[in-house]
Coordinates of C-alpha atoms in Angstrom, one line a residue:
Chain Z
X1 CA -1.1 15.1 -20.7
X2 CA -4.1 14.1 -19.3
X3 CA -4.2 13.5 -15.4
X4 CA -3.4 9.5 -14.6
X5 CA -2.9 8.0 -11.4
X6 CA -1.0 5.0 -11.5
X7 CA -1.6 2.0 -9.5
X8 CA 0.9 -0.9 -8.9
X9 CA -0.5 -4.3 -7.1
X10 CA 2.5 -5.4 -5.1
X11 CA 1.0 -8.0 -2.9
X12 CA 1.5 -11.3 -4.8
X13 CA 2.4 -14.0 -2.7
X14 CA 4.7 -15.7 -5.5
X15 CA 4.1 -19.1 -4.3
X16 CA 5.8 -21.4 -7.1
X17 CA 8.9 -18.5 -6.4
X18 CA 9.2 -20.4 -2.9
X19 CA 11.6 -20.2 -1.2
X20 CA 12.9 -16.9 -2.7
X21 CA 9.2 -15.7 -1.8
X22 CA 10.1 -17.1 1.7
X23 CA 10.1 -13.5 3.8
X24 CA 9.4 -10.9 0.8
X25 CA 6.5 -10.6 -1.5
X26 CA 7.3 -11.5 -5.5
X27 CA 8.0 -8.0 -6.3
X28 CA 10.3 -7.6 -4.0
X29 CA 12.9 -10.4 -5.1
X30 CA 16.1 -9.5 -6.4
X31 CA 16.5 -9.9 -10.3
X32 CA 19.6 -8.8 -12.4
X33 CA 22.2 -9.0 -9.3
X34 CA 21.0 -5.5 -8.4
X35 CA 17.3 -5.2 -8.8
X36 CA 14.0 -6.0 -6.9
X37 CA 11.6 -7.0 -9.8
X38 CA 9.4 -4.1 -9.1
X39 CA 12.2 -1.8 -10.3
X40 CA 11.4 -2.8 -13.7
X41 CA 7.3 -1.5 -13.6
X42 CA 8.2 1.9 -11.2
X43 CA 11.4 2.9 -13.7
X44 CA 8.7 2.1 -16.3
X45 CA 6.6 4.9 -14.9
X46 CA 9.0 7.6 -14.3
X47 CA 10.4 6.9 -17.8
X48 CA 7.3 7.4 -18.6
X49 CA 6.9 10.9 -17.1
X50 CA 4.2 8.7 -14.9
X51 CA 4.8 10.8 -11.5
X52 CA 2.1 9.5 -9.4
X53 CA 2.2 6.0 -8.1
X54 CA 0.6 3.9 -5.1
X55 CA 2.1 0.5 -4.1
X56 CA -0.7 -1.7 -3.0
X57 CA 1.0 -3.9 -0.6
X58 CA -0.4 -6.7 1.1
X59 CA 1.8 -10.2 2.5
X60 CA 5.2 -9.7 4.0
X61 CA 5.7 -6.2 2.9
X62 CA 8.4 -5.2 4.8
X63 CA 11.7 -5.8 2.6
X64 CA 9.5 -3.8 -0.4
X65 CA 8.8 -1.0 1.9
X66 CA 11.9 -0.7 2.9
X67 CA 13.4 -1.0 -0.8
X68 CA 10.8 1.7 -2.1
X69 CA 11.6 3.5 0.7
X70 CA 15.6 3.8 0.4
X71 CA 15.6 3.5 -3.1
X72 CA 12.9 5.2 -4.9
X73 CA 12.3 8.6 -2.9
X74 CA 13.5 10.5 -6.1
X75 CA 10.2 12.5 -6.3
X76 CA 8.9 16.0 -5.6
X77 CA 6.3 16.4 -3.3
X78 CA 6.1 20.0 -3.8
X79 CA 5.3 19.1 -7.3
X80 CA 2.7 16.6 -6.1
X81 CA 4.4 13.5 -7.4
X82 CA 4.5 10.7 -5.1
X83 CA 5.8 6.8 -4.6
X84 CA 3.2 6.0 -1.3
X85 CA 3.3 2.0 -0.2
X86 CA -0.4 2.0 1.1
X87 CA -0.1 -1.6 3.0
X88 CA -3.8 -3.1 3.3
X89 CA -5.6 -1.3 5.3
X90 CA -9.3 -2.9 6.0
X91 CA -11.1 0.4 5.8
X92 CA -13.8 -1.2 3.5
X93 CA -13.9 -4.6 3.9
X94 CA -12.2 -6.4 7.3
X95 CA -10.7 -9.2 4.5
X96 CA -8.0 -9.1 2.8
X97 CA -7.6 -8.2 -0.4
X98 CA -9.7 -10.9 -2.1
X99 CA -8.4 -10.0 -5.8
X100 CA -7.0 -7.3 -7.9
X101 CA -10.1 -5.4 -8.2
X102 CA -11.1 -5.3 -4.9
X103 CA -7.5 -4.1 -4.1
X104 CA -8.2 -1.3 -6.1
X105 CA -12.0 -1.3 -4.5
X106 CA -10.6 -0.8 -0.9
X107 CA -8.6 1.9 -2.1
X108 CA -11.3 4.0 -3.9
X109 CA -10.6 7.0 -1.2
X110 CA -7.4 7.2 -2.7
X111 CA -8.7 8.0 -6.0
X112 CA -11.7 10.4 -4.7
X113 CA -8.3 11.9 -3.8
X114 CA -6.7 12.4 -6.8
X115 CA -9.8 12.5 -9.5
X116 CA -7.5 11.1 -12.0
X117 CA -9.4 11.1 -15.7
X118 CA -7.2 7.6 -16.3
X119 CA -6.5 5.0 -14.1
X120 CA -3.2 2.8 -15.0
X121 CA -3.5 -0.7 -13.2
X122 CA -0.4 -2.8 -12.7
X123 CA 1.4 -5.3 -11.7
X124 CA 4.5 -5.6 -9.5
X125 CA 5.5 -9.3 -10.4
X126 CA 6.7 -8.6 -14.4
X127 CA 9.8 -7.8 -15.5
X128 CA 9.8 -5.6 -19.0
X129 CA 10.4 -2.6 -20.4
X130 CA 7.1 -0.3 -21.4
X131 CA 6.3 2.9 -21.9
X132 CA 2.8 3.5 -20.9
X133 CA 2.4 6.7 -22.8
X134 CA 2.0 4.7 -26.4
X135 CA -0.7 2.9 -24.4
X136 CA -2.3 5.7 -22.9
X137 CA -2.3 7.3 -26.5
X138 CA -3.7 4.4 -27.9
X139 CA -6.5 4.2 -25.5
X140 CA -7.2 8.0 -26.3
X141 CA -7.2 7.2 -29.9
X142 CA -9.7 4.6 -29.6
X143 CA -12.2 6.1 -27.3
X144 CA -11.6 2.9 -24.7
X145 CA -13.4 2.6 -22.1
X146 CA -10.7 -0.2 -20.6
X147 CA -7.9 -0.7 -22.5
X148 CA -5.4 -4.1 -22.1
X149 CA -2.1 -4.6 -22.7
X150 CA -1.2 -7.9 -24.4
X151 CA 1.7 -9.6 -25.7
X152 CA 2.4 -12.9 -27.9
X153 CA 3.2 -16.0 -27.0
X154 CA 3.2 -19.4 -27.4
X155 CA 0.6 -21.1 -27.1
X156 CA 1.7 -23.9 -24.6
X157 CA 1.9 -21.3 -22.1
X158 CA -1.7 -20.6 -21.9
X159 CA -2.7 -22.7 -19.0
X160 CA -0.8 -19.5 -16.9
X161 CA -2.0 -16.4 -18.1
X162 CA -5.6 -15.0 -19.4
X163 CA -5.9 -15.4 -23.1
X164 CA -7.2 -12.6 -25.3
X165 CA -9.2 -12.6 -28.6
X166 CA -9.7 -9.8 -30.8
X167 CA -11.0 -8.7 -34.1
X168 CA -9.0 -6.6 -36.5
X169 CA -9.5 -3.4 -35.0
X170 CA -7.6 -4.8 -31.6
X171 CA -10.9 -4.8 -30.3
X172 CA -11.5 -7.5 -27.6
X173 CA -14.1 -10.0 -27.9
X174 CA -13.7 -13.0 -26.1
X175 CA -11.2 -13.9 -23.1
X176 CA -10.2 -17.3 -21.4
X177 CA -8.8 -17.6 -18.1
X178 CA -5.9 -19.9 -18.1
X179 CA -7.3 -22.2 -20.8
X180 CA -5.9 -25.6 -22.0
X181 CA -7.4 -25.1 -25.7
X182 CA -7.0 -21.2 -25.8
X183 CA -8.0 -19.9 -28.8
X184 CA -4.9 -19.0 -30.9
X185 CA -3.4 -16.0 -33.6
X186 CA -5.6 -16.3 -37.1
X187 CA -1.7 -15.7 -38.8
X188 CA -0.2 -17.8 -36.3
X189 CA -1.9 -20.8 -34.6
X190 CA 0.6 -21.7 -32.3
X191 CA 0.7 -18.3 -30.5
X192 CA -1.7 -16.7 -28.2
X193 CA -2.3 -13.6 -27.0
X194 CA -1.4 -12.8 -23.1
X195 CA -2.9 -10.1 -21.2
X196 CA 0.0 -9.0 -19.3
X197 CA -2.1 -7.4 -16.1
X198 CA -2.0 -3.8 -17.4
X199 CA -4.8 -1.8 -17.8
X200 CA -6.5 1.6 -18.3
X201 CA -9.7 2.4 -17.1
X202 CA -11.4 6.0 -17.2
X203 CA -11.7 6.3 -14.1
X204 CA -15.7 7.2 -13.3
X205 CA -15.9 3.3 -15.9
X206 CA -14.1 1.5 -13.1
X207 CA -15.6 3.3 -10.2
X208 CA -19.1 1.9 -11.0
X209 CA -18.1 -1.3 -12.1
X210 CA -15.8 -1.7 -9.0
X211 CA -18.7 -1.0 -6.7
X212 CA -20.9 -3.2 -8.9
X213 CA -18.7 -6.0 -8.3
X214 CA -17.8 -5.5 -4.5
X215 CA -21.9 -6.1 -4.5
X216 CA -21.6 -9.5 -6.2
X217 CA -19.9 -12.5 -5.2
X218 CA -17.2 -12.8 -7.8
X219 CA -13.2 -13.5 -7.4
X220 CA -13.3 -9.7 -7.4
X221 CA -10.6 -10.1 -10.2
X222 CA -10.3 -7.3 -13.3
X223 CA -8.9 -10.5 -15.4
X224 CA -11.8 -12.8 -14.3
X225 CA -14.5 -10.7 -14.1
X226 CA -14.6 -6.7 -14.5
X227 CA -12.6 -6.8 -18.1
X228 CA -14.8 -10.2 -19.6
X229 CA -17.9 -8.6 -18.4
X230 CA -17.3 -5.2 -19.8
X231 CA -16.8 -7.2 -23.4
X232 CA -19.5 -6.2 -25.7
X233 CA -20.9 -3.8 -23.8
X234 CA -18.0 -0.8 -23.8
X235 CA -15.4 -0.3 -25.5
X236 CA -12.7 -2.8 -24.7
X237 CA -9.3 -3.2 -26.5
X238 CA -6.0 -4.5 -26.3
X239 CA -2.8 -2.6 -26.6
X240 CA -0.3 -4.6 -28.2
X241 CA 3.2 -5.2 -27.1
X242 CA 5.4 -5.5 -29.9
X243 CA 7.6 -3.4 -31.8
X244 CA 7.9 -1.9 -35.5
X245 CA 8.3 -5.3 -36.8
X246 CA 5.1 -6.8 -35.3
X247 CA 7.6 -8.7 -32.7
X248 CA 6.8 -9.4 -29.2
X249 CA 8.6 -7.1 -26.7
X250 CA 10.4 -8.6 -23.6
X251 CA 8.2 -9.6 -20.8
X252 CA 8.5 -12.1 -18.3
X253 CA 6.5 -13.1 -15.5
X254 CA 9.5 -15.1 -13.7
X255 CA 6.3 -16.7 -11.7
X256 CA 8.7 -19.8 -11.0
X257 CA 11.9 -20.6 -10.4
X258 CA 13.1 -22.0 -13.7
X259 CA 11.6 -18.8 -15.1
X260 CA 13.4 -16.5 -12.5
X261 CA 16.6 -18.8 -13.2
X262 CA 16.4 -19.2 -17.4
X263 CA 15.8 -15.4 -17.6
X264 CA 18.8 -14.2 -14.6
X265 CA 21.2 -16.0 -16.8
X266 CA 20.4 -15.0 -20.1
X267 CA 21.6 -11.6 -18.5
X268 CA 24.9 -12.8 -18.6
X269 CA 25.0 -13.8 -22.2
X270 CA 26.5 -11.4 -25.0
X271 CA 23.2 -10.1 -26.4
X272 CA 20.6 -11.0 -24.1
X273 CA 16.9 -10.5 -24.6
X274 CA 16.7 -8.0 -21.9
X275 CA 19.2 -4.8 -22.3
X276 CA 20.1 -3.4 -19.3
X277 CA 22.7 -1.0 -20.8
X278 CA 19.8 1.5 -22.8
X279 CA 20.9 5.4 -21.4
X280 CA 17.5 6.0 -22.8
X281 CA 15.7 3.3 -20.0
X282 CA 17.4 3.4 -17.1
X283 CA 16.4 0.8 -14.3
X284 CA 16.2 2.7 -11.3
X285 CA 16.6 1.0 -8.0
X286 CA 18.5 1.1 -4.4
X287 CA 22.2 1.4 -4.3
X288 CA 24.1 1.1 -0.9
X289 CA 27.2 2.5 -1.5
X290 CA 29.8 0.5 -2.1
X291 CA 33.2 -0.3 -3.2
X292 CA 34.0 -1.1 -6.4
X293 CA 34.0 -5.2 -7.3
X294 CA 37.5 -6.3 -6.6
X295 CA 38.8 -9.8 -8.6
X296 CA 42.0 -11.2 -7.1
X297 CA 44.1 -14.3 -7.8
X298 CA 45.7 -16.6 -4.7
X299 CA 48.8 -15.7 -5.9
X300 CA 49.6 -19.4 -6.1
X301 CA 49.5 -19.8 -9.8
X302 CA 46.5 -22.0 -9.5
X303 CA 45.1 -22.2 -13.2
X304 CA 41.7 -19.5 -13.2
X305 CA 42.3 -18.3 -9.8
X306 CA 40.5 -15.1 -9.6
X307 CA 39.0 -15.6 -12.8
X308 CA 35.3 -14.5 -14.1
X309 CA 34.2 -15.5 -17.6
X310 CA 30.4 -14.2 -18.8
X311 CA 29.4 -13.0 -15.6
X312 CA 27.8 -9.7 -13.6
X313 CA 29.4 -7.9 -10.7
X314 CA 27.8 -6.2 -8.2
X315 CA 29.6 -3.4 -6.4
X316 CA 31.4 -4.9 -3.0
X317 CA 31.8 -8.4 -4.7
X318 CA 35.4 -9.5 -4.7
X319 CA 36.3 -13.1 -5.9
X320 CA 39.8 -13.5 -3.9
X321 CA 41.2 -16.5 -6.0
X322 CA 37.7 -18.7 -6.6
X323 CA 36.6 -18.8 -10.1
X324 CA 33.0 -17.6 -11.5
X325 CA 31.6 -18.5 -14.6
X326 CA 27.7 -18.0 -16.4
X327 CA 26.8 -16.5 -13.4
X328 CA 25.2 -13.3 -11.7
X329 CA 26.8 -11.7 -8.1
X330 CA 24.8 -9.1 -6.2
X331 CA 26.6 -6.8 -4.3
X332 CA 28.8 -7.7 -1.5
X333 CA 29.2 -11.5 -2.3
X334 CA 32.7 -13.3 -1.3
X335 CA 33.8 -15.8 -3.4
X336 CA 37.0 -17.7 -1.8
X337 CA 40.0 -19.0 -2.9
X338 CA 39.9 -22.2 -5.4
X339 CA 36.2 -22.1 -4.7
X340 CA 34.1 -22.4 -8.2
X341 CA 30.4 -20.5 -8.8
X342 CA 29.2 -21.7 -12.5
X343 CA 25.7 -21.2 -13.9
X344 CA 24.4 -19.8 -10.5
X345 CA 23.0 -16.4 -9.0
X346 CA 24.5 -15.5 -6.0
X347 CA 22.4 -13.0 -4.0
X348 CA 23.7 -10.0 -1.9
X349 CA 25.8 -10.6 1.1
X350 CA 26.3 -14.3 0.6
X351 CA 29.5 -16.3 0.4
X352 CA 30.9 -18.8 -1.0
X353 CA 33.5 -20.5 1.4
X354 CA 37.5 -22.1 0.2
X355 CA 37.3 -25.1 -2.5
X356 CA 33.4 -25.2 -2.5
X357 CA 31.9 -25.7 -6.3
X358 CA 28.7 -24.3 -6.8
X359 CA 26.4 -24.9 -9.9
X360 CA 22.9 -24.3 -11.2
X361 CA 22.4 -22.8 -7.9
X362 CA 20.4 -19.7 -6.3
X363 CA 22.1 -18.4 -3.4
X364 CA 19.5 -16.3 -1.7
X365 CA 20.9 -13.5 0.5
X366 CA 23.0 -14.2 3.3
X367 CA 23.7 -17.3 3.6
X368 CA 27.2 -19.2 3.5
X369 CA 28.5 -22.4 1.6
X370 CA 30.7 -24.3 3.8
X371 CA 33.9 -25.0 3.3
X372 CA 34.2 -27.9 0.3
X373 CA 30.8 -28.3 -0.2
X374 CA 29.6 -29.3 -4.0
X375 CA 25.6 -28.4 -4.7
X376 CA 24.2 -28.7 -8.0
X377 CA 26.6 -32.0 -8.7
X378 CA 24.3 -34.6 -6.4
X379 CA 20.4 -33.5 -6.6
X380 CA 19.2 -36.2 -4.0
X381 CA 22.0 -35.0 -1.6
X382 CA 21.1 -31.7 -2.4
X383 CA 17.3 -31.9 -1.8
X384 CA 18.6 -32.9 2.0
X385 CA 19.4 -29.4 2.8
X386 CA 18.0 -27.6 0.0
X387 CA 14.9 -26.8 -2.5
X388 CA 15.4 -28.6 -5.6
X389 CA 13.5 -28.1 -8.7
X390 CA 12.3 -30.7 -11.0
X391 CA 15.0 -29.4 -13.6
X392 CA 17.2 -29.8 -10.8
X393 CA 17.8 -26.2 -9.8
X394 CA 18.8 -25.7 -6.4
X395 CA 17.7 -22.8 -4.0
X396 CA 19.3 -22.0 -0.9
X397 CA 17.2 -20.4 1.3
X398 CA 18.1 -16.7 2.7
X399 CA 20.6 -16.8 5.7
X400 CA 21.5 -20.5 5.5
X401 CA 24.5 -21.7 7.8
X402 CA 26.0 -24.8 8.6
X403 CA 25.0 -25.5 11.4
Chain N
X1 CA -50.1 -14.0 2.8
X2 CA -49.3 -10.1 3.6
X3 CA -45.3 -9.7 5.3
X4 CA -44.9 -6.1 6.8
X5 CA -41.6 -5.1 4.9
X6 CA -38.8 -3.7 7.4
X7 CA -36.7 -0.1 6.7
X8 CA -33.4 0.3 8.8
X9 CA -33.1 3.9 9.3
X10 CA -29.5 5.3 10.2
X11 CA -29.3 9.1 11.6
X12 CA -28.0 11.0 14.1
X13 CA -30.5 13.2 14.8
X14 CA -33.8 11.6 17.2
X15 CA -36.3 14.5 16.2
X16 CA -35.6 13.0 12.5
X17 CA -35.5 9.6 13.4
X18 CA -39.0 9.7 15.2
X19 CA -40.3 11.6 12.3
X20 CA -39.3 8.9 10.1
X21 CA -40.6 6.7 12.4
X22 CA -44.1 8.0 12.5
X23 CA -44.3 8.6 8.9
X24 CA -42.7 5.5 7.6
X25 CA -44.8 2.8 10.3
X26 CA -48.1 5.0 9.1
X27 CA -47.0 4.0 5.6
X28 CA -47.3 0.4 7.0
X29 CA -43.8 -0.2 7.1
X30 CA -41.7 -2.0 10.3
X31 CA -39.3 1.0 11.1
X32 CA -35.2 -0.2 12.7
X33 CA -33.7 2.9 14.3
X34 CA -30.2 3.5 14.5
X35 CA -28.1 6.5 15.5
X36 CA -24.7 6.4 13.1
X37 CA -23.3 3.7 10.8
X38 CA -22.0 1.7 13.6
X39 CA -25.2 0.9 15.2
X40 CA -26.5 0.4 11.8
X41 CA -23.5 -2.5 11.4
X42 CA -25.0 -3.7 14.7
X43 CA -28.8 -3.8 13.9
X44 CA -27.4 -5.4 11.0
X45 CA -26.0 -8.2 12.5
X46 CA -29.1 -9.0 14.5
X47 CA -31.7 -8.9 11.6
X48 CA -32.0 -8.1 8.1
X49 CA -34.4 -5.1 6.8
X50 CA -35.7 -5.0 3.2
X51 CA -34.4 -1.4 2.5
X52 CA -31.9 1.2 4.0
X53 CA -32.3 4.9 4.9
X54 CA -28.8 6.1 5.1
X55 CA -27.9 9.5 6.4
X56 CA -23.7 10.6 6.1
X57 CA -23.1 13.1 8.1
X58 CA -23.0 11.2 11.3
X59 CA -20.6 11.0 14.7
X60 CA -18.6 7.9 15.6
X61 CA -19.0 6.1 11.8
X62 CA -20.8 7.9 8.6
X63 CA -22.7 7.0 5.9
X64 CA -20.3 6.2 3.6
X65 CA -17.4 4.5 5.5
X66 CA -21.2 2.1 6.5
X67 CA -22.2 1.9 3.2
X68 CA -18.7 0.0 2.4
X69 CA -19.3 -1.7 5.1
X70 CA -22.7 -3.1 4.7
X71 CA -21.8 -3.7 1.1
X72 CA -19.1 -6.2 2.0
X73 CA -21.6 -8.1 4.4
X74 CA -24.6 -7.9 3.2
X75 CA -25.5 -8.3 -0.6
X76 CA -28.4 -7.1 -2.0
X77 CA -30.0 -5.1 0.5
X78 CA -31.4 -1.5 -1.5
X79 CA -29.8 1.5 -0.2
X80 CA -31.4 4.9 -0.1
X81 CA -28.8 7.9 0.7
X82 CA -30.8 10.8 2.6
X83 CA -28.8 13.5 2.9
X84 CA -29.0 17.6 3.1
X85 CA -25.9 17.6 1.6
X86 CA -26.7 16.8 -2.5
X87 CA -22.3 17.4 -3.2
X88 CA -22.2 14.3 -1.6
X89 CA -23.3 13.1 -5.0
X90 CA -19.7 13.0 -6.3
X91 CA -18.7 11.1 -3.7
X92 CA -17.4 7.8 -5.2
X93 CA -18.9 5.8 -2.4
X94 CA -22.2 7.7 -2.5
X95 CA -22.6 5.7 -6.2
X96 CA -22.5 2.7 -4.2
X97 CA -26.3 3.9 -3.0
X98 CA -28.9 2.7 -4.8
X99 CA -30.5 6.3 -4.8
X100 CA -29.9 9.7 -3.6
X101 CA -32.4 11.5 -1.9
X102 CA -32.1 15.3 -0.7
X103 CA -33.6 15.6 2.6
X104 CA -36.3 17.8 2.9
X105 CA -39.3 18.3 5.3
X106 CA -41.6 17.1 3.2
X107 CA -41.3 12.7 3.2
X108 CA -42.6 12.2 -0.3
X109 CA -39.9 11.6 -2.2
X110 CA -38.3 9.6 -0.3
X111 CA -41.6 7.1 0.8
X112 CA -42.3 7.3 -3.5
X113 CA -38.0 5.9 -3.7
X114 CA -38.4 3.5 -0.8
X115 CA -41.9 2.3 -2.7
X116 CA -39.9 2.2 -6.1
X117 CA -36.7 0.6 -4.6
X118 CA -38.5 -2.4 -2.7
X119 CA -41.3 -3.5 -5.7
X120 CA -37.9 -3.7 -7.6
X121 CA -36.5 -6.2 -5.3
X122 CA -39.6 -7.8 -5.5
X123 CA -39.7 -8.1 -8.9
X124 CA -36.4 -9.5 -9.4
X125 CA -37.1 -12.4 -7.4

C-alpha cells in the first residue's frame, strides 16, 4: 500500500445546523443517538486500514477534541499511526483558515513530516460509509494527478454543492460552484453529479499548487479554485460513489436541520437507507459506560406506559412509564411517567419531565422539558422559547431549563 | 525616466551582508539590510523592495517560516533563496522561492537570477 496521509477538515462552522452548532463545530454533533458525525469519516479510515489521520480543527473545538480524545485513541504509536487534532495554529498566515486549501496550506510542515506519496482530503461534516482504498486504487489506475469523489443526485440540490462534469472516461472537464442551471447526467437529466469534498492529490501536485495559490488572491478553496484550475491541464478525475448496480451510495451532508432531522429518523425505520448493524463497517465512536437502557411501566395500568414502538436506545436511557415513539434516545435520557416523545431525537443527558408530549422535536443535550409542557403541537408558542424551522421542527437548545 | 530597483537582503551574517551590499549597490541596485526573517517582516512593513535575497539558516525567525510569511502579505514580490545548504531544496517551503541559489563567494549567479527574476516582473506588467 502506498504511503497516504489522511487529512480531515473539522472546522466547519455549520451555520444553517444552528443551534445544534451552538458550542461544537458540525462534526462534532451527535448523529444516530450515539455518534458525533465525524465518527462516520474516521471509522471510514480505519476500515479502511487508513492509520494516519490529522483533524484540522478550527471554531469551538473543544467538545470534538475532547470526543477524539476519549473515544478514538485506538491506535498504535509505536506503529506510527496516529489520530492528532492539530487546532489552527497561525504559523503561516496570522488569519484564520481562509478555506480548505489554505487549511491544508498552513499545515504543509505536517506533511514535510510525513512525505506521504498520496494525500486524502476530507471532510468532517458528511455522514456515509466509504472505503477509500477503491478510490485510492482508482486514482492509481488512472494515473491522476487529483482525483474526486462524486456521487448522484438530484438535480434541484445543485445550488448546495459543486457540480461535476465528465466525459466517459470519468475524466473531469468542467465544474460549477453551487449552480442554479448545473449541467446534468447525459442518461439522466434530472441528476447531477456532487463532489462530495474528497480528494486525492499526489502529494508534490498539491504542494506546488497549494503555494501557488497561497500567492494569489483566491477563496483559497480546493472546490473553487485548486481542482477547476487543474482541469485540462493534469489529470483530473472523479471517483464515483455508487455501487455494482450503478446506484448512488448513502451520503448525506445533514448541512441543515431538516437534513440532520429527515435522515436521524429514517434510522428508526425498518430498513433504513443507512445500516448501522454491518459487522463488516463498524462505526466507531466514544462510549461512557453505562447501564443497560431500562423501560418501565407506572404500574398503574395506564394504556402504553413504558412503551417504545420504532425507536433507538442508548445505553442509561430508561423510559419509567412515558411512552416513545419514531424517535431516537442518546444515552442517559429520562423519559417520565405518562410523558410522550413521538417523531423526536432526544440527545444525551436530557429529560423529559411527568405528562409532557414532545413531537417533531430535537432535544439537544441537557436540557429539561417541564413538567406538562406540549412542543411541536403550537409552532408560534413554540418559536417563544425555541428555534423553529420553516417545516416546523423545533430545536431546543443544549442545557435549557425552566427558568 | 530611470527608477533604481530596490533588493531586501535577509542574513545573519554582517561580513555577508556588506558584501552584498557592496556588490549589489555597484550593480546599481538600492540595497535593504536585514539580519533574520523578522526584521525582514519589519523592513517589509515600512517599504516595499522589487526583489528578495533570502538566507534560512538564521537566529530568532528563518528563511522559511519568513517566506510564509511574506507570502501571506505581500503578493508578488520575486523571491531568491541563498543558501549554503542546497538539501534545503526539498524543503516544501523552499518551492515557495522563486529560485534557489547556492551561496558561493563568487556573486554571479546570483546578480545574473536577481537580473533574470526582476526583467520578468517587468515584463509581466
Amino acid at each position: 500500500m502506498n504511503k497516504i496521509l489522511a487529512f480531515i477538515l473539522a472546522g466547519g462552522k455549520g451555520e444553517r445546523l444552528y443551534p445544534l452548532t451552538r458550542d461544537r463545530t458540525k462534526p462534532a454533533v451527535p448523529f444516530a443517538a450515539i455518534y458525533r458525525i465525524i465518527d462516520f469519516t474516521l471509522s471510514n479510515c480505519i476500515n479502511s486500514n487508513l492509520r494516519k489521520i490529522y483533524v484540522l480543527s478550527q471554531y469551538k473545538s473543544l467538545s470534538l477534541s475532547r470526543h477524539i480524545q476519549l473515544g478514538w485513541n485506538i491506535l498504535s504509536s509505536t506503529l506510527g499511526e496516529f489520530i492528532t487534532v492539530v487546532p489552527a495554529q497561525q504559523r503561516i498566515n496570522e488569519q484564520w483558515y481562509r478555506g480548505t486549501a489554505d487549511a491544508i496550506y498552513q499545515n504543509i510542515y505536517l506533511l514535510q513530516k510525513e512525505l506521504p506519496e498520496l494525500l486524502l482530503i476530507l471532510s468532517g461534516d458528511h455522514v456515509y460509509k466509504m472505503d477509500y482504498r477503491e478510490m485510492i486504487k482508482f486514482h492509481l489506475d488512472k494515473h491522476a494527478d487529483v482525483t474526486v469523489a462524486a456521487v448522484e443526485m438530484d438535480k434541484k440540490l445543485s445550488p448546495e454543492f459543486g457540480v461535476i462534469e465528465i466525459d466517459s472516461e470519468s475524466s473531469i472537464v468542467g465544474f460549477q460552484e453551487k449552480p442554479t442551471e448545473p449541467k446534468t447526467l447525459v442518461r439522466s437529466p434530472d441528476k447531477i453529479l456532487a463532489s462530495m469534498g474528497i480528494y486525492i492529490f499526489n502529494t508534490e501536485i498539491v504542494v506546488r499548487k497549494l503555494i501557488e495559490d497561497a500567492k494569489r488572491d483566491t477563496a483559497h478553496d480546493f472546490g473553487k479554485n485548486i481542482v477547476p484550475e487543474m482541469v485540462g491541464k493534469h489529470q483530473v478525475y472523479a471517483y464515483l460513489f455508487k455501487n455494482e448496480r450503478g446506484e448512488p451510495h448513502y451520503w448525506r451532508d445533514v448541512g441543515t436541520i431538516e437534513a440532520y432531522f429527515e435522515s436521524n429518523i429514517d434510522l428508526v425505520s425498518e430498513s433504513p437507507l443507512l445500516d448501522l448493524y454491518d459487522p463488516e463497517w463498524p462505526i466507531h465512536t466514544y462510549h461512557p459506560p453505562l447501564p443497560p437502557a431500562k423501560t418501565i411501566s407506572d404500574g398503574r395500568g395506564v394504556h402504553n406506559s413504558g412503551a417504545v414502538m420504532e425507536a433507538i436506545l442508548s445505553g442509561g436511557c430508561v423510559i419509567s412509564g412515558g411512552e416513545v415513539k419514531r424517535s431516537l434516545l442518546s444515552p442517559n435520557v429520562r423519559i417520565e411517567k405518562s410523558a410522550v416523545v413521538e417523531d423526536s431525537i432526544v440527545l444525551e443527558g436530557a429529560r423529559v419531565k411527568e405528562n409532557a408530549h414532545i413531537k417533531r422535536t430535537i432535544i439537544d443535550k441537557e436540557s429539561e422539558v417541564p413538567a406538562g409542557m406540549y412542543i411541536g403541537y403550537d409552532h408560534r408558542a413554540d418559536a417563544k422559547n425555541f428555534t423553529v424551522t420553516e417545516s416546523g421542527i423545533v430545536v431546543i437548545s443544549k442545557g435549557f431549563r425552566a427558568r | 525616466m530611470c527608477v533604481v530597483e530596490t533588493l531586501l537582503i535577509v542574513d545573519d551574517e554582517e561580513h555577508q551582508r556588506l558584501l552584498y551590499q557592496e556588490e549589489l549597490s555597484e550593480e546599481g541596485y538600492q540595497v535593504i539590510l536585514a539580519g533574520n526573517g523578522k526584521e525582514a517582516l519589519e523592513r517589509l512593513s515600512e517599504s516595499v523592495p522589487d526583489l528578495i535575497v533570502l538566507d534560512i539558516r538564521m537566529p530568532i525567525m528563518n528563511g522559511l517560516e519568513a517566506l510564509g510569511k511574506i507570502i501571506g502579505k505581500e503578493k508578488g514580490i520575486p523571491v531568491i533563496i541563498h543558501s549554503a545548504y542546497s538539501s534545503y531544496k526539498d524543503d516544501f517551503m523552499s518551492w515557495a522561492a522563486d529560485d534557489f541559489v547556492v551561496k558561493s563567494s563568487d556573486l554571479t549567479e546570483l546578480k545574473r537570477k536577481i537580473r533574470e527574476l526582476l526583467d520578468k516582473k517587468k515584463a509581466e506588467r
